[in-house]
XYZ file of C-alpha atoms in Angstrom:
555
model
C 60.269 41.877 -35.894
C 61.628 40.362 -38.828
C 63.661 38.613 -37.437
C 60.900 37.439 -35.623
C 58.489 36.274 -37.972
C 60.952 34.719 -40.646
C 61.498 32.148 -36.295
C 58.543 31.358 -36.269
C 57.875 30.384 -39.998
C 60.387 28.009 -40.617
C 59.821 26.561 -36.482
C 55.877 25.353 -38.469
C 58.182 24.684 -42.110
C 59.539 22.206 -39.611
C 56.496 20.735 -37.239
C 54.301 20.624 -40.737
C 57.668 18.804 -42.503
C 57.865 16.087 -38.981
C 53.311 15.643 -38.984
C 53.940 14.992 -43.144
C 56.815 11.763 -42.329
C 54.349 11.096 -39.822
C 51.283 10.408 -41.240
C 53.148 9.387 -43.667
C 55.509 6.315 -41.279
C 51.943 6.075 -39.862
C 49.655 5.191 -43.626
C 52.219 3.138 -44.742
C 53.202 1.019 -41.702
C 49.113 0.889 -41.851
C 49.547 -0.300 -45.678
C 52.111 -2.289 -43.923
C 50.185 -4.223 -41.579
C 47.130 -4.772 -43.850
C 49.151 -6.362 -46.613
C 50.923 -9.232 -43.565
C 47.472 -9.408 -41.749
C 46.447 -12.617 -42.236
C 44.371 -15.193 -41.071
C 45.936 -18.027 -38.379
C 43.352 -20.603 -40.023
C 41.702 -21.620 -43.043
C 39.712 -23.359 -42.569
C 38.469 -25.750 -46.284
C 35.147 -27.221 -46.124
C 33.803 -29.402 -48.853
C 30.662 -31.037 -48.351
C 29.729 -34.394 -50.506
C 27.381 -34.304 -53.430
C 25.641 -30.428 -52.296
C 23.647 -28.614 -55.498
C 23.484 -25.410 -54.803
C 19.551 -25.073 -54.592
C 20.057 -26.609 -51.557
C 21.146 -23.372 -49.696
C 18.026 -21.854 -50.857
C 15.360 -24.465 -51.099
C 15.853 -24.980 -46.630
C 17.177 -21.497 -46.301
C 13.555 -20.356 -43.822
C 14.247 -23.406 -41.374
C 18.412 -22.966 -41.499
C 19.324 -21.890 -37.843
C 21.306 -17.874 -37.566
C 25.079 -19.847 -36.943
C 25.852 -21.967 -39.668
C 24.854 -21.507 -43.676
C 22.506 -18.127 -42.912
C 26.679 -16.922 -40.833
C 28.674 -17.251 -43.880
C 26.320 -16.007 -46.115
C 25.338 -12.907 -43.403
C 28.670 -11.737 -42.542
C 30.615 -13.426 -45.877
C 30.954 -13.906 -49.663
C 28.172 -15.687 -51.712
C 29.447 -16.664 -55.095
C 25.648 -17.583 -55.844
C 26.872 -18.873 -59.990
C 29.494 -21.081 -59.086
C 30.315 -24.219 -61.477
C 32.808 -26.921 -62.383
C 33.912 -26.015 -65.295
C 35.112 -29.788 -66.542
C 34.514 -33.755 -66.246
C 33.532 -36.063 -64.869
C 32.558 -34.280 -61.216
C 32.925 -37.092 -59.128
C 34.424 -36.960 -55.567
C 38.045 -37.878 -56.222
C 38.562 -35.162 -59.809
C 36.146 -32.265 -57.013
C 37.980 -32.358 -54.069
C 41.906 -32.276 -55.970
C 40.493 -29.197 -57.813
C 38.741 -27.292 -54.754
C 42.667 -27.323 -53.558
C 45.285 -27.547 -56.598
C 43.480 -24.800 -57.873
C 43.023 -26.597 -61.661
C 41.496 -29.580 -63.963
C 41.721 -33.221 -64.338
C 43.354 -32.333 -67.882
C 46.948 -31.237 -65.613
C 46.067 -32.941 -61.411
C 45.852 -36.397 -63.108
C 43.176 -37.007 -60.425
C 40.474 -37.993 -63.454
C 38.239 -40.301 -61.453
C 37.171 -42.221 -58.636
C 38.865 -44.779 -60.187
C 39.866 -44.897 -63.398
C 41.642 -47.631 -66.195
C 45.763 -46.976 -66.351
C 47.651 -47.772 -69.534
C 50.190 -49.124 -68.449
C 49.868 -50.879 -66.245
C 46.937 -52.690 -68.012
C 44.053 -52.172 -65.525
C 41.798 -50.225 -62.994
C 42.912 -48.324 -60.779
C 41.871 -46.661 -57.152
C 43.039 -42.379 -56.476
C 44.651 -42.280 -53.539
C 45.527 -46.354 -53.543
C 49.046 -46.626 -52.543
C 50.857 -50.231 -51.979
C 53.520 -48.801 -51.191
C 52.859 -47.466 -47.894
C 51.810 -49.368 -44.903
C 47.742 -49.064 -42.239
C 47.684 -47.145 -39.266
C 45.479 -46.970 -36.623
C 44.121 -50.803 -38.019
C 45.550 -54.104 -39.774
C 43.115 -53.459 -42.847
C 43.816 -51.961 -45.691
C 41.930 -49.892 -45.295
C 45.103 -47.573 -44.722
C 46.855 -48.237 -47.430
C 46.065 -44.450 -48.837
C 48.810 -41.246 -50.264
C 47.897 -38.594 -52.859
C 50.660 -39.445 -54.798
C 48.469 -39.620 -58.037
C 47.806 -36.491 -57.441
C 50.665 -34.762 -60.095
C 50.291 -30.702 -58.721
C 50.292 -29.023 -55.848
C 47.307 -28.501 -53.295
C 47.511 -24.675 -51.423
C 47.828 -26.281 -48.996
C 51.195 -27.339 -50.085
C 52.438 -24.102 -51.115
C 51.611 -22.659 -47.429
C 53.356 -25.544 -45.865
C 56.650 -24.388 -48.654
C 56.430 -20.422 -47.628
C 56.639 -21.670 -44.325
C 59.106 -24.016 -44.493
C 56.349 -26.262 -43.127
C 56.063 -24.566 -40.207
C 52.646 -24.173 -40.849
C 50.457 -27.294 -40.367
C 47.448 -29.267 -42.266
C 45.324 -32.170 -41.059
C 43.107 -33.120 -43.717
C 39.918 -34.760 -42.394
C 37.190 -36.801 -43.483
C 35.458 -40.142 -43.613
C 36.318 -40.789 -47.105
C 40.141 -41.417 -48.121
C 39.486 -39.551 -50.775
C 38.216 -36.454 -49.716
C 40.830 -36.207 -46.542
C 44.118 -36.995 -48.249
C 43.603 -34.874 -51.792
C 42.950 -31.510 -50.116
C 45.839 -32.390 -47.400
C 48.116 -32.522 -50.312
C 51.607 -34.436 -50.230
C 53.287 -32.538 -47.719
C 50.380 -32.777 -44.650
C 51.200 -33.244 -41.546
C 48.189 -35.630 -41.263
C 45.159 -36.911 -43.314
C 42.417 -39.148 -41.119
C 39.875 -40.720 -42.506
C 36.998 -43.464 -40.715
C 37.554 -47.344 -41.123
C 34.139 -47.934 -40.397
C 33.246 -51.892 -40.747
C 33.212 -53.620 -37.662
C 36.008 -50.991 -36.058
C 35.029 -47.458 -36.523
C 37.757 -45.444 -35.705
C 40.135 -43.018 -37.631
C 42.653 -44.176 -39.118
C 45.995 -43.668 -41.557
C 48.850 -44.216 -43.189
C 52.830 -44.894 -42.820
C 53.303 -41.477 -45.291
C 52.637 -39.302 -42.613
C 53.050 -40.968 -39.732
C 54.255 -44.446 -37.717
C 51.434 -44.996 -34.732
C 48.429 -42.302 -33.912
C 48.771 -39.054 -32.122
C 48.118 -39.471 -28.784
C 45.368 -37.350 -29.203
C 43.445 -39.408 -31.637
C 43.878 -42.964 -30.343
C 42.295 -41.343 -26.819
C 39.507 -40.304 -30.235
C 38.380 -44.057 -31.196
C 38.953 -45.216 -27.716
C 36.344 -42.835 -25.802
C 34.224 -45.299 -28.311
C 32.215 -41.810 -29.348
C 31.641 -43.215 -33.017
C 29.194 -45.697 -30.971
C 27.039 -43.473 -29.420
C 25.694 -43.002 -33.069
C 23.854 -45.835 -33.154
C 21.011 -44.326 -32.275
C 16.824 -43.552 -34.056
C 17.960 -41.592 -36.414
C 14.491 -39.373 -36.875
C 13.818 -35.730 -38.037
C 15.291 -33.224 -36.470
C 11.886 -31.254 -36.904
C 8.342 -32.657 -37.577
C 8.052 -34.372 -40.868
C 5.193 -32.496 -41.833
C 6.975 -28.812 -41.559
C 9.038 -31.092 -43.948
C 7.329 -28.750 -46.909
C 10.851 -28.652 -49.386
C 10.980 -32.494 -50.243
C 8.748 -34.778 -51.643
C 6.773 -37.727 -49.200
C 7.791 -39.738 -47.047
C 7.190 -42.583 -48.633
C 7.398 -43.291 -52.703
C 9.031 -45.487 -54.672
C 12.354 -43.246 -55.705
C 14.461 -43.576 -52.747
C 16.489 -46.480 -51.887
C 16.579 -47.259 -48.036
C 18.385 -49.828 -45.292
C 19.001 -53.320 -45.820
C 16.727 -54.796 -42.525
C 13.630 -52.223 -43.381
C 10.874 -52.342 -45.525
C 10.239 -48.882 -46.305
C 12.585 -45.632 -46.441
C 10.731 -44.156 -44.370
C 11.691 -42.118 -41.517
C 11.764 -43.720 -38.202
C 15.478 -45.512 -38.847
C 16.978 -47.624 -35.941
C 20.541 -47.525 -36.729
C 21.760 -49.760 -33.315
C 19.024 -52.904 -35.135
C 20.044 -52.001 -38.504
C 23.910 -51.922 -38.073
C 24.621 -56.059 -38.445
C 22.706 -56.009 -41.808
C 24.068 -52.532 -43.411
C 27.945 -53.178 -42.791
C 28.241 -52.312 -38.766
C 29.794 -48.910 -38.527
C 29.809 -48.208 -42.187
C 25.734 -47.239 -41.653
C 26.137 -44.402 -39.307
C 28.440 -42.504 -42.806
C 24.556 -43.356 -44.263
C 22.958 -41.524 -41.857
C 23.562 -37.455 -40.752
C 25.631 -38.723 -37.693
C 28.574 -39.739 -39.992
C 28.899 -35.554 -40.497
C 28.562 -35.677 -36.455
C 31.264 -37.913 -35.517
C 33.732 -35.738 -38.488
C 32.562 -32.238 -37.044
C 33.417 -34.074 -33.052
C 37.060 -34.964 -35.046
C 37.387 -31.964 -37.020
C 37.391 -29.595 -33.480
C 39.884 -32.677 -31.419
C 41.480 -32.081 -34.094
C 42.094 -28.044 -33.520
C 42.648 -28.606 -30.370
C 44.993 -32.129 -30.697
C 47.312 -30.633 -32.947
C 47.130 -26.651 -31.639
C 45.557 -25.441 -35.122
C 45.736 -21.382 -34.910
C 47.754 -21.145 -32.262
C 50.749 -19.152 -32.899
C 51.957 -17.142 -36.415
C 52.539 -18.999 -38.918
C 48.856 -20.048 -40.669
C 47.810 -23.152 -40.895
C 45.710 -25.348 -43.306
C 42.213 -27.765 -41.963
C 40.853 -29.677 -44.777
C 37.215 -31.104 -43.574
C 35.079 -32.937 -45.670
C 31.329 -34.081 -44.964
C 30.899 -36.873 -46.517
C 27.620 -38.430 -44.852
C 25.333 -36.069 -47.670
C 27.073 -37.682 -50.876
C 25.679 -41.320 -49.184
C 23.074 -40.055 -48.319
C 21.690 -38.322 -51.472
C 22.719 -41.539 -53.310
C 20.344 -43.279 -51.553
C 17.553 -41.629 -50.963
C 17.961 -38.705 -53.812
C 17.333 -34.897 -54.065
C 14.302 -34.235 -53.694
C 13.928 -36.742 -50.136
C 13.255 -36.129 -46.573
C 16.257 -37.149 -45.774
C 18.065 -35.908 -48.143
C 16.911 -32.226 -45.826
C 17.245 -34.187 -42.700
C 20.289 -34.418 -43.179
C 20.817 -30.708 -44.322
C 19.075 -29.256 -41.298
C 21.410 -31.263 -39.362
C 24.218 -30.072 -40.889
C 23.549 -26.239 -40.574
C 23.773 -27.408 -36.367
C 26.806 -28.566 -37.902
C 28.420 -25.591 -39.125
C 27.454 -23.590 -36.562
C 29.155 -26.293 -33.857
C 32.368 -25.771 -35.909
C 32.372 -22.305 -36.427
C 31.880 -21.307 -32.371
C 34.339 -23.872 -31.793
C 36.304 -22.055 -34.043
C 35.670 -18.668 -31.902
C 36.994 -20.017 -28.300
C 39.130 -21.575 -29.650
C 41.550 -19.602 -32.754
C 39.672 -16.537 -31.728
C 37.178 -14.338 -34.514
C 38.709 -12.262 -37.126
C 41.611 -14.782 -37.086
C 40.865 -17.265 -39.477
C 38.630 -17.555 -43.163
C 36.619 -20.233 -43.874
C 35.011 -20.901 -47.459
C 32.755 -23.830 -48.230
C 31.687 -25.920 -51.797
C 30.774 -28.995 -52.982
C 32.457 -31.477 -55.188
C 30.094 -32.747 -57.446
C 26.363 -31.871 -57.048
C 24.154 -34.609 -58.097
C 20.188 -34.731 -60.282
C 16.890 -35.683 -59.420
C 15.693 -39.251 -60.044
C 15.471 -40.051 -63.043
C 12.609 -41.924 -63.151
C 11.154 -39.178 -60.799
C 11.878 -37.008 -63.283
C 10.348 -39.151 -66.013
C 7.221 -39.708 -64.357
C 6.686 -35.981 -63.831
C 7.169 -36.425 -68.360
C 10.429 -35.031 -68.256
C 13.188 -36.153 -70.544
C 15.021 -39.072 -68.124
C 15.960 -42.569 -67.765
C 18.715 -45.342 -67.774
C 21.616 -46.846 -69.351
C 22.465 -50.370 -69.226
C 26.654 -50.454 -69.715
C 25.994 -54.619 -70.483
C 23.746 -53.855 -73.510
C 26.340 -50.916 -74.491
C 29.230 -53.425 -74.906
C 27.233 -56.042 -76.424
C 26.233 -53.786 -79.370
C 29.125 -52.161 -79.463
C 31.195 -55.954 -79.417
C 28.871 -56.722 -82.554
C 29.801 -53.742 -84.475
C 33.568 -54.381 -83.739
C 32.958 -58.240 -84.908
C 31.529 -57.360 -87.948
C 33.520 -54.308 -89.342
C 37.283 -56.021 -87.422
C 36.286 -59.236 -87.874
C 37.433 -59.189 -83.861
C 36.235 -58.421 -80.626
C 39.897 -57.164 -78.982
C 39.964 -53.811 -79.427
C 38.639 -52.379 -76.219
C 40.623 -53.258 -73.463
C 38.384 -51.372 -71.387
C 34.697 -49.095 -70.508
C 35.258 -46.778 -67.483
C 34.311 -43.176 -66.666
C 31.807 -43.314 -69.747
C 35.709 -43.592 -71.565
C 36.403 -46.677 -74.016
C 39.969 -47.574 -73.327
C 41.499 -49.066 -77.354
C 43.844 -52.258 -76.947
C 46.748 -50.360 -78.813
C 48.623 -53.512 -79.230
C 46.208 -54.860 -81.070
C 45.757 -52.243 -82.981
C 48.978 -52.250 -83.944
C 49.290 -55.437 -84.788
C 46.305 -55.642 -87.026
C 47.819 -52.185 -89.449
C 45.179 -50.103 -88.273
C 45.299 -47.157 -88.076
C 44.719 -45.277 -83.711
C 42.654 -42.334 -85.393
C 41.163 -44.018 -87.379
C 38.971 -46.490 -84.546
C 38.616 -44.026 -82.280
C 36.646 -41.975 -85.691
C 34.909 -45.252 -86.706
C 33.874 -46.088 -82.634
C 32.326 -42.975 -82.533
C 30.153 -43.060 -85.974
C 29.151 -46.874 -84.491
C 27.676 -45.030 -80.743
C 26.260 -41.598 -81.647
C 23.336 -43.837 -82.563
C 22.710 -45.717 -80.057
C 20.204 -45.210 -77.163
C 20.435 -42.149 -74.569
C 24.686 -41.003 -75.829
C 24.167 -37.354 -76.784
C 27.226 -36.202 -78.138
C 30.778 -39.071 -78.424
C 35.090 -37.485 -79.128
C 37.707 -39.121 -80.058
C 41.269 -38.786 -78.039
C 42.380 -37.303 -81.320
C 39.985 -34.645 -81.269
C 40.651 -33.738 -77.411
C 44.585 -33.710 -78.975
C 44.004 -31.538 -81.385
C 41.394 -28.959 -81.004
C 41.173 -26.637 -79.164
C 37.472 -25.912 -76.935
C 36.930 -23.125 -75.172
C 32.521 -23.461 -74.563
C 30.202 -26.048 -73.975
C 30.929 -29.310 -72.842
C 33.323 -30.070 -75.327
C 35.608 -27.470 -73.406
C 34.004 -29.188 -70.196
C 35.395 -32.500 -71.771
C 38.390 -31.253 -72.724
C 39.961 -29.613 -69.093
C 39.140 -33.044 -67.141
C 40.472 -35.246 -70.453
C 44.145 -36.107 -69.011
C 46.906 -37.267 -71.635
C 47.938 -39.712 -70.512
C 45.261 -41.777 -67.991
C 42.325 -40.556 -70.272
C 40.504 -43.151 -73.106
C 40.369 -42.883 -76.437
C 36.898 -42.370 -76.801
C 34.668 -40.166 -74.422
C 30.768 -40.699 -74.483
C 28.384 -38.340 -73.128
C 24.662 -39.305 -71.639
C 20.884 -37.322 -73.131
C 20.626 -34.943 -69.462
C 19.255 -36.459 -66.863
C 20.455 -40.405 -68.096
C 22.703 -42.376 -64.988
C 23.922 -46.058 -65.144
C 22.988 -46.494 -61.669
C 19.773 -48.174 -60.032
C 16.075 -46.985 -60.659
C 16.153 -45.019 -57.535
C 18.861 -42.338 -55.803
C 20.617 -39.774 -57.304
C 24.336 -39.486 -58.430
C 26.366 -36.897 -60.633
C 29.398 -37.187 -62.679
C 28.018 -35.225 -66.205
C 28.680 -31.419 -67.545
C 25.037 -30.429 -66.824
C 23.960 -28.154 -64.363
C 22.188 -29.458 -61.722
C 25.772 -31.121 -61.749
C 28.413 -28.714 -62.208
C 25.885 -26.118 -59.867
C 27.025 -25.824 -56.274
C 27.875 -23.636 -53.540
C 31.736 -21.222 -53.037
C 30.646 -19.234 -49.574
C 33.367 -17.124 -47.918
C 34.262 -16.076 -44.566
C 36.729 -14.624 -41.572
C 39.453 -12.731 -42.179
C 40.629 -10.971 -45.219
C 36.773 -11.007 -46.878
C 34.158 -9.122 -47.943
C 30.407 -9.096 -46.849
C 28.415 -9.106 -50.395
C 27.250 -11.894 -53.062
C 27.456 -11.850 -56.192
C 26.229 -13.771 -60.161
C 28.856 -13.403 -62.109
C 30.086 -17.177 -63.217
C 33.304 -18.305 -60.900
C 35.375 -21.630 -62.005
C 35.492 -24.194 -58.567
C 39.557 -24.258 -60.110
C 39.646 -20.219 -58.363
C 39.151 -21.033 -55.118
C 43.183 -22.557 -54.192
C 43.898 -19.012 -55.936
C 42.431 -17.361 -53.819
C 43.478 -18.475 -50.390
C 46.343 -18.439 -51.807
C 45.964 -14.554 -52.610
C 44.539 -14.742 -48.881
C 48.209 -15.943 -47.086
C 49.759 -14.415 -49.662
C 52.190 -16.863 -51.467
C 52.512 -18.507 -54.500
C 49.951 -20.097 -56.364
C 49.452 -23.947 -56.582
C 52.105 -25.418 -59.427
C 49.255 -26.397 -61.907
C 46.785 -23.625 -60.963
C 44.611 -22.208 -64.368
C 42.464 -20.887 -61.692
C 41.860 -17.390 -61.318
C 41.912 -15.309 -57.413
C 38.338 -13.498 -57.296
C 38.935 -10.124 -56.602
C 35.403 -9.009 -55.548
C 35.387 -10.937 -52.429
C 39.278 -10.190 -50.534
C 39.852 -7.321 -48.886
């Protein structure tokens, strides 16, 4: 009897042990699968000149499949900001994908003065490459001026170049900088009299057949039609009156009011370029992005691909018509439909649960200053000519010369260091002298010297943002800050570039594989996006990344 009981106990012991081992093995497998599960495709969307409040202001008129789908299925970071200035297109796109600021990635503006060669350079300009898809110089572009890698570069390195990267935007810089240095391709739209998607020899020597087919389809020409409001204009109660004095409009039309006959207006507005400045430019971008998913077989194998899409038309519309215009509202309602079309395409082509999307902006925008002034809100316009004349008069009186300044750009003054040395002056003294002078000028709120940016560590306020945007090798000798809502711009339309909330506060929506559902009011930075995508993929962070993964958005 004792032997029987002993045998039963021994059998139970081994059975229990085996179950525990199997359970442990299952748990380990489950955990390993969780660790190894990653999307087949990352889609990064940058909306050019999108304020955060465009999400909330137009929310009731959005459909269910675009912005609302991202919010309802994904994570909404409601207090997302740029942590540097200047807030322009090129630095914005570079910072989103590199996870760092101009201090490190080097893209300090769309254009900047090169202190070595003594002339202005373009962020993506590259005379060492040739255009592909056009005979025009519009294709002579590359990411060579960007100093650090993007998360797309890191994915290419991680997969031994088997994961693809494709960048797409109407603007060359919106396609090139996000895609990084190792991209399979970046494509941008050359308007004028051609209306074609092009690239450069940095990526390839001839356009792939699918791109040629798209260009030959004359899809761009199909958008030369009447732009009217998507819905009855009387329902656009979130915007100002259609006819007012704060909007620009198009050449050939007396008023900036709906409708706009693009076929009739194209000749006086640079041909195909007028499409960029309407929502149809975003339609065309979506058309091309969907064609790229098919043409490049994105998300079709075990190696994660990256598709970087930038919607540029919202920036053109915003600059032209301003933040409160009905044109901007219509552009976003139509963009919402484009997002739905893109997400439906991803569902069908890549599969639900197989992709991850983030959406943000490269900067936001200020209300038209003349409109704010009409409401008695402090605002105004800065005259660059008057500023230069006044400063040169000071330099003539103080130093008996007007040759101490080489360039004014991006709210920075670049000094003639050779001349300063020749005159036996100290650079730091001249910088400080100019700073002390211009702080008294109209519409100048703050002034900092290059020496202070290099020798003082700022940890808060506008000073921190200026320092994050200051690149020791490329930036100027004196940096000045305008008063709030002051622009060096026309009296109509909106612009951007500052460290104020109206320029820094932009959306950050994430959804898809690896992303939780929820929202936060915790402050997040634009530089957190790239390391978060790296964390989703389990790859190395971009080489200069200074942001942190947003753990609370990750499953």
